Amino acid sequence: MPAVIRIVALASVIGTVACGATTSGTSGSTSAPVYVPPTSNAPSTTANTTPTEVNSSAYGVVPSGQELDVRLGTTLSSKTAKVEQRFEATTVADLMQNGNVLIPAGSNVRGVVSAVDPADRLHRAGSLTLSFDELTVRGRTYPTRAMPTNVFESGGIREEAGTAGIGAGAGAVVGGILGGLKGAILGAVIGAGGAIAATEGKDIELPAGSIIRIRLDQPVTVR
């Protein structure tokens, strides 16, 4: 009989220790590992609306590889666009060099539709290939060569009016039509050579006001 009592007492002690290992404090709440969500290394999907410093030591030179965000003046669609169709855009933010405005926001950039592939049963998704060949700064036009690297969606002039004038003293915002950017346009992917393609078997459409990030393929000297 004493042996049975000892066994029962030992089992009670083991149960008490086990309970203590899974409870904390006087509330009896169970302890559990704390979940820490992984950090994201995804690139930013926000267009640049603040002045950018040009990466060049030579005065007035915008180097090859420099990126500029430009706002489309008209709608472009793979359903209606034609090869060699001209279009215009304006720079979104000041491009600075040594504290001076090299290319002011609102400078005109001209582009051309290099290729069009409308959506159909054969090709499925539509695509547009765009290139940019002229930059006008303070009334002077410079030949250039640039292609798209990203496309952003804008909320439109009415939605953006609330952020008008931010940084306008430095010329960072054009006439109060910036802000309200909604991030990268869904359903669009940019391939080699500046081709902007739809991803869901339909035509790609870039509404007027959309912002295209372009990369210069050759240096431009602005005087």
mmCIF file of C-alpha atoms in Angstrom:
data_model
loop_
_atom_site.group_PDB
_atom_site.id
_atom_site.type_symbol
_atom_site.label_atom_id
_atom_site.label_comp_id
_atom_site.label_asym_id
_atom_site.label_seq_id
_atom_site.Cartn_x
_atom_site.Cartn_y
_atom_site.Cartn_z
ATOM 1 C CA MET A 1 0.000 0.000 0.000
ATOM 2 C CA PRO A 2 2.736 2.583 0.815
ATOM 3 C CA ALA A 3 4.299 1.788 -2.588
ATOM 4 C CA VAL A 4 1.026 2.640 -4.346
ATOM 5 C CA ILE A 5 0.825 5.922 -2.453
ATOM 6 C CA ARG A 6 4.382 6.791 -3.515
ATOM 7 C CA ILE A 7 3.570 6.073 -7.196
ATOM 8 C CA VAL A 8 0.464 8.251 -7.059
ATOM 9 C CA ALA A 9 2.398 11.090 -5.390
ATOM 10 C CA LEU A 10 5.172 10.872 -8.003
ATOM 11 C CA ALA A 11 2.643 11.036 -10.851
ATOM 12 C CA SER A 12 1.102 14.108 -9.243
ATOM 13 C CA VAL A 13 4.480 15.851 -9.056
ATOM 14 C CA ILE A 14 5.243 15.077 -12.735
ATOM 15 C CA GLY A 15 1.852 16.450 -13.783
ATOM 16 C CA THR A 16 2.425 19.648 -11.798
ATOM 17 C CA VAL A 17 5.827 20.236 -13.405
ATOM 18 C CA ALA A 18 4.401 19.640 -16.873
ATOM 19 C CA CYS A 19 1.616 22.133 -16.279
ATOM 20 C CA GLY A 20 4.112 24.708 -15.065
ATOM 21 C CA ALA A 21 6.049 24.367 -18.287
ATOM 22 C CA THR A 22 3.033 25.338 -20.417
ATOM 23 C CA THR A 23 1.538 28.120 -18.303
ATOM 24 C CA SER A 24 2.813 31.492 -17.229
ATOM 25 C CA GLY A 25 1.761 33.940 -14.519
ATOM 26 C CA THR A 26 -1.344 33.528 -12.389
ATOM 27 C CA SER A 27 -3.817 33.769 -15.272
ATOM 28 C CA GLY A 28 -3.007 30.282 -16.540
ATOM 29 C CA SER A 29 -2.559 31.489 -20.136
ATOM 30 C CA THR A 30 -0.550 29.164 -22.345
ATOM 31 C CA SER A 31 2.816 30.218 -23.732
ATOM 32 C CA ALA A 32 3.254 30.093 -27.519
ATOM 33 C CA PRO A 33 5.988 31.127 -29.960
ATOM 34 C CA VAL A 34 5.672 34.734 -31.140
ATOM 35 C CA TYR A 35 5.150 34.954 -34.922
ATOM 36 C CA VAL A 36 7.357 37.514 -36.613
ATOM 37 C CA PRO A 37 6.255 38.233 -40.191
ATOM 38 C CA PRO A 38 9.070 38.145 -42.753
ATOM 39 C CA THR A 39 10.377 41.438 -44.027
ATOM 40 C CA SER A 40 9.731 42.236 -47.675
ATOM 41 C CA ASN A 41 12.547 42.945 -50.092
ATOM 42 C CA ALA A 42 10.171 43.871 -52.912
ATOM 43 C CA PRO A 43 11.163 46.980 -54.881
ATOM 44 C CA SER A 44 9.228 50.214 -54.424
ATOM 45 C CA THR A 45 6.207 50.683 -56.687
ATOM 46 C CA THR A 46 5.953 54.421 -56.162
ATOM 47 C CA ALA A 47 6.684 57.017 -58.799
ATOM 48 C CA ASN A 48 9.157 59.723 -57.878
ATOM 49 C CA THR A 49 7.542 63.099 -57.111
ATOM 50 C CA THR A 50 10.472 64.832 -55.417
ATOM 51 C CA PRO A 51 13.598 66.426 -56.929
ATOM 52 C CA THR A 52 16.268 63.930 -57.990
ATOM 53 C CA GLU A 53 19.993 64.583 -58.069
ATOM 54 C CA VAL A 54 21.565 63.642 -61.391
ATOM 55 C CA ASN A 55 24.348 61.090 -61.109
ATOM 56 C CA SER A 56 27.033 62.893 -63.126
ATOM 57 C CA SER A 57 30.131 64.939 -62.355
ATOM 58 C CA ALA A 58 30.154 66.713 -65.738
ATOM 59 C CA TYR A 59 28.178 69.951 -65.679
ATOM 60 C CA GLY A 60 24.938 69.810 -67.670
ATOM 61 C CA VAL A 61 25.323 66.140 -68.594
ATOM 62 C CA VAL A 62 22.520 63.693 -67.899
ATOM 63 C CA PRO A 63 24.295 60.325 -68.092
ATOM 64 C CA SER A 64 23.205 57.165 -69.808
ATOM 65 C CA GLY A 65 21.165 55.070 -67.368
ATOM 66 C CA GLN A 66 19.539 58.064 -65.662
ATOM 67 C CA GLU A 67 15.835 57.489 -64.981
ATOM 68 C CA LEU A 68 13.069 60.079 -65.321
ATOM 69 C CA ASP A 69 9.375 59.810 -64.474
ATOM 70 C CA VAL A 70 7.146 61.337 -67.170
ATOM 71 C CA ARG A 71 3.378 61.833 -67.305
ATOM 72 C CA LEU A 72 1.488 60.823 -70.446
ATOM 73 C CA GLY A 73 -0.542 63.571 -72.094
ATOM 74 C CA THR A 74 -2.827 61.211 -74.029
ATOM 75 C CA THR A 75 -4.182 57.674 -73.712
ATOM 76 C CA LEU A 76 -2.248 54.923 -75.459
ATOM 77 C CA SER A 77 -3.826 51.535 -76.200
ATOM 78 C CA SER A 78 -2.645 48.490 -78.104
ATOM 79 C CA LYS A 79 -6.166 48.324 -79.547
ATOM 80 C CA THR A 80 -6.032 51.695 -81.303
ATOM 81 C CA ALA A 81 -2.379 52.843 -81.487
ATOM 82 C CA LYS A 82 -0.471 52.865 -84.776
ATOM 83 C CA VAL A 83 3.207 52.308 -85.478
ATOM 84 C CA GLU A 84 5.104 55.636 -85.689
ATOM 85 C CA GLN A 85 2.301 57.409 -83.797
ATOM 86 C CA ARG A 86 3.761 60.359 -81.892
ATOM 87 C CA PHE A 87 2.807 61.224 -78.309
ATOM 88 C CA GLU A 88 3.954 63.642 -75.643
ATOM 89 C CA ALA A 89 4.643 63.517 -71.922
ATOM 90 C CA THR A 90 6.003 65.886 -69.268
ATOM 91 C CA THR A 91 8.594 65.286 -66.584
ATOM 92 C CA VAL A 92 7.122 64.768 -63.111
ATOM 93 C CA ALA A 93 9.892 66.069 -60.834
ATOM 94 C CA ASP A 94 12.907 68.373 -61.051
ATOM 95 C CA LEU A 95 16.214 66.811 -62.018
ATOM 96 C CA MET A 96 18.900 68.605 -60.002
ATOM 97 C CA GLN A 97 22.665 69.001 -60.351
ATOM 98 C CA ASN A 98 24.770 70.565 -57.605
ATOM 99 C CA GLY A 99 21.721 72.286 -56.143
ATOM 100 C CA ASN A 100 20.562 73.734 -59.479
ATOM 101 C CA VAL A 101 17.555 72.632 -61.518
ATOM 102 C CA LEU A 102 18.939 70.957 -64.631
ATOM 103 C CA ILE A 103 15.624 69.690 -66.053
ATOM 104 C CA PRO A 104 12.564 71.360 -64.491
ATOM 105 C CA ALA A 105 9.395 69.453 -63.766
ATOM 106 C CA GLY A 106 6.990 69.983 -66.656
ATOM 107 C CA SER A 107 9.650 69.700 -69.355
ATOM 108 C CA ASN A 108 8.301 68.135 -72.544
ATOM 109 C CA VAL A 109 9.347 64.655 -73.646
ATOM 110 C CA ARG A 110 8.256 63.303 -77.023
ATOM 111 C CA GLY A 111 7.895 59.640 -77.822
ATOM 112 C CA VAL A 112 6.881 57.328 -80.623
ATOM 113 C CA VAL A 113 5.046 54.013 -80.799
ATOM 114 C CA SER A 114 7.663 51.634 -82.219
ATOM 115 C CA ALA A 115 5.482 48.530 -82.398
ATOM 116 C CA VAL A 116 1.883 47.511 -81.708
ATOM 117 C CA ASP A 117 0.552 44.035 -81.063
ATOM 118 C CA PRO A 118 -3.219 44.137 -80.385
ATOM 119 C CA ALA A 119 -4.857 41.377 -78.398
ATOM 120 C CA ASP A 120 -6.495 38.649 -80.507
ATOM 121 C CA ARG A 121 -7.011 34.907 -80.591
ATOM 122 C CA LEU A 122 -3.515 34.335 -81.931
ATOM 123 C CA HIS A 123 -1.426 36.708 -79.805
ATOM 124 C CA ARG A 124 -3.861 36.790 -76.853
ATOM 125 C CA ALA A 125 -2.344 39.658 -74.814
ATOM 126 C CA GLY A 126 -1.749 43.049 -76.417
ATOM 127 C CA SER A 127 1.459 45.037 -76.167
ATOM 128 C CA LEU A 128 2.892 48.444 -77.009
ATOM 129 C CA THR A 129 6.566 49.198 -77.637
ATOM 130 C CA LEU A 130 7.433 52.804 -76.815
ATOM 131 C CA SER A 131 10.576 54.843 -77.273
ATOM 132 C CA PHE A 132 11.398 58.442 -76.385
ATOM 133 C CA ASP A 133 13.538 60.558 -78.689
ATOM 134 C CA GLU A 134 13.155 64.261 -77.792
ATOM 135 C CA LEU A 135 13.548 66.277 -74.601
ATOM 136 C CA THR A 136 12.689 69.979 -74.482
ATOM 137 C CA VAL A 137 14.167 72.048 -71.651
ATOM 138 C CA ARG A 138 13.466 75.790 -71.369
ATOM 139 C CA GLY A 139 12.537 76.002 -75.025
ATOM 140 C CA ARG A 140 15.533 74.079 -76.351
ATOM 141 C CA THR A 141 15.056 70.593 -77.814
ATOM 142 C CA TYR A 142 17.642 67.837 -77.387
ATOM 143 C CA PRO A 143 17.664 64.501 -79.214
ATOM 144 C CA THR A 144 17.675 61.571 -76.845
ATOM 145 C CA ARG A 145 17.023 57.866 -76.692
ATOM 146 C CA ALA A 146 15.106 56.291 -73.817
ATOM 147 C CA MET A 147 12.799 53.386 -73.099
ATOM 148 C CA PRO A 148 10.226 52.530 -70.384
ATOM 149 C CA THR A 149 11.241 50.604 -67.278
ATOM 150 C CA ASN A 150 8.042 50.908 -65.199
ATOM 151 C CA VAL A 151 4.491 52.230 -65.409
ATOM 152 C CA PHE A 152 2.498 53.872 -62.618
ATOM 153 C CA GLU A 153 -1.162 54.739 -62.216
ATOM 154 C CA SER A 154 -2.329 58.214 -61.254
ATOM 155 C CA GLY A 155 -5.492 59.121 -59.396
ATOM 156 C CA GLY A 156 -6.218 61.935 -61.844
ATOM 157 C CA ILE A 157 -6.107 65.691 -61.517
ATOM 158 C CA ARG A 158 -9.150 65.995 -59.241
ATOM 159 C CA GLU A 159 -7.892 63.385 -56.786
ATOM 160 C CA GLU A 160 -4.420 64.882 -56.804
ATOM 161 C CA ALA A 161 -5.499 68.460 -56.147
ATOM 162 C CA GLY A 162 -5.237 67.887 -52.394
ATOM 163 C CA THR A 163 -1.474 67.491 -52.602
ATOM 164 C CA ALA A 164 -0.894 70.357 -55.018
ATOM 165 C CA GLY A 165 1.917 72.720 -54.197
ATOM 166 C CA ILE A 166 4.072 70.348 -52.144
ATOM 167 C CA GLY A 167 7.608 71.498 -52.818
ATOM 168 C CA ALA A 168 6.383 73.914 -55.475
ATOM 169 C CA GLY A 169 8.849 76.526 -54.252
ATOM 170 C CA ALA A 170 11.639 74.367 -55.652
ATOM 171 C CA GLY A 171 9.640 73.548 -58.775
ATOM 172 C CA ALA A 172 9.115 69.975 -57.630
ATOM 173 C CA VAL A 173 5.424 69.853 -58.472
ATOM 174 C CA VAL A 174 3.908 70.906 -61.771
ATOM 175 C CA GLY A 175 0.955 73.240 -61.491
ATOM 176 C CA GLY A 176 -0.685 71.227 -58.755
ATOM 177 C CA ILE A 177 -1.409 67.993 -60.621
ATOM 178 C CA LEU A 178 0.864 65.610 -58.742
ATOM 179 C CA GLY A 179 0.173 63.202 -55.907
ATOM 180 C CA GLY A 180 -2.463 60.506 -55.496
ATOM 181 C CA LEU A 181 -0.299 57.918 -57.214
ATOM 182 C CA LYS A 182 -1.690 54.418 -56.876
ATOM 183 C CA GLY A 183 1.459 52.444 -57.560
ATOM 184 C CA ALA A 184 2.421 50.167 -60.437
ATOM 185 C CA ILE A 185 -0.351 49.491 -62.930
ATOM 186 C CA LEU A 186 -1.749 46.008 -62.404
ATOM 187 C CA GLY A 187 -1.833 43.681 -65.389
ATOM 188 C CA ALA A 188 1.148 45.307 -67.116
ATOM 189 C CA VAL A 189 4.650 43.965 -67.559
ATOM 190 C CA ILE A 190 7.585 45.595 -69.361
ATOM 191 C CA GLY A 191 9.771 43.398 -71.515
ATOM 192 C CA ALA A 192 12.910 43.885 -73.550
ATOM 193 C CA GLY A 193 13.110 46.905 -75.797
ATOM 194 C CA GLY A 194 10.461 48.888 -73.921
ATOM 195 C CA ALA A 195 7.497 46.640 -74.772
ATOM 196 C CA ILE A 196 4.609 47.139 -72.328
ATOM 197 C CA ALA A 197 2.381 44.066 -72.401
ATOM 198 C CA ALA A 198 -0.881 43.034 -70.777
ATOM 199 C CA THR A 199 -0.853 39.905 -68.638
ATOM 200 C CA GLU A 200 -4.434 38.683 -68.883
ATOM 201 C CA GLY A 201 -5.075 38.173 -72.589
ATOM 202 C CA LYS A 202 -6.395 41.668 -73.264
ATOM 203 C CA ASP A 203 -5.197 44.953 -74.718
ATOM 204 C CA ILE A 204 -2.838 47.113 -72.702
ATOM 205 C CA GLU A 205 -4.176 50.603 -72.058
ATOM 206 C CA LEU A 206 -2.227 53.484 -70.544
ATOM 207 C CA PRO A 207 -4.676 56.270 -69.628
ATOM 208 C CA ALA A 208 -3.732 59.919 -69.994
ATOM 209 C CA GLY A 209 -2.018 60.939 -66.761
ATOM 210 C CA SER A 210 -0.264 57.589 -66.298
ATOM 211 C CA ILE A 211 3.365 57.948 -65.286
ATOM 212 C CA ILE A 212 6.060 56.083 -67.169
ATOM 213 C CA ARG A 213 9.548 55.701 -65.765
ATOM 214 C CA ILE A 214 12.052 55.938 -68.610
ATOM 215 C CA ARG A 215 15.768 55.195 -68.716
ATOM 216 C CA LEU A 216 18.162 57.119 -70.944
ATOM 217 C CA ASP A 217 20.204 54.913 -73.275
ATOM 218 C CA GLN A 218 22.612 57.714 -74.148
ATOM 219 C CA PRO A 219 23.846 60.821 -72.341
ATOM 220 C CA VAL A 220 22.166 64.180 -72.930
ATOM 221 C CA THR A 221 23.951 67.476 -72.456
ATOM 222 C CA VAL A 222 21.556 70.205 -71.330
ATOM 223 C CA ARG A 223 22.709 73.842 -71.654
#
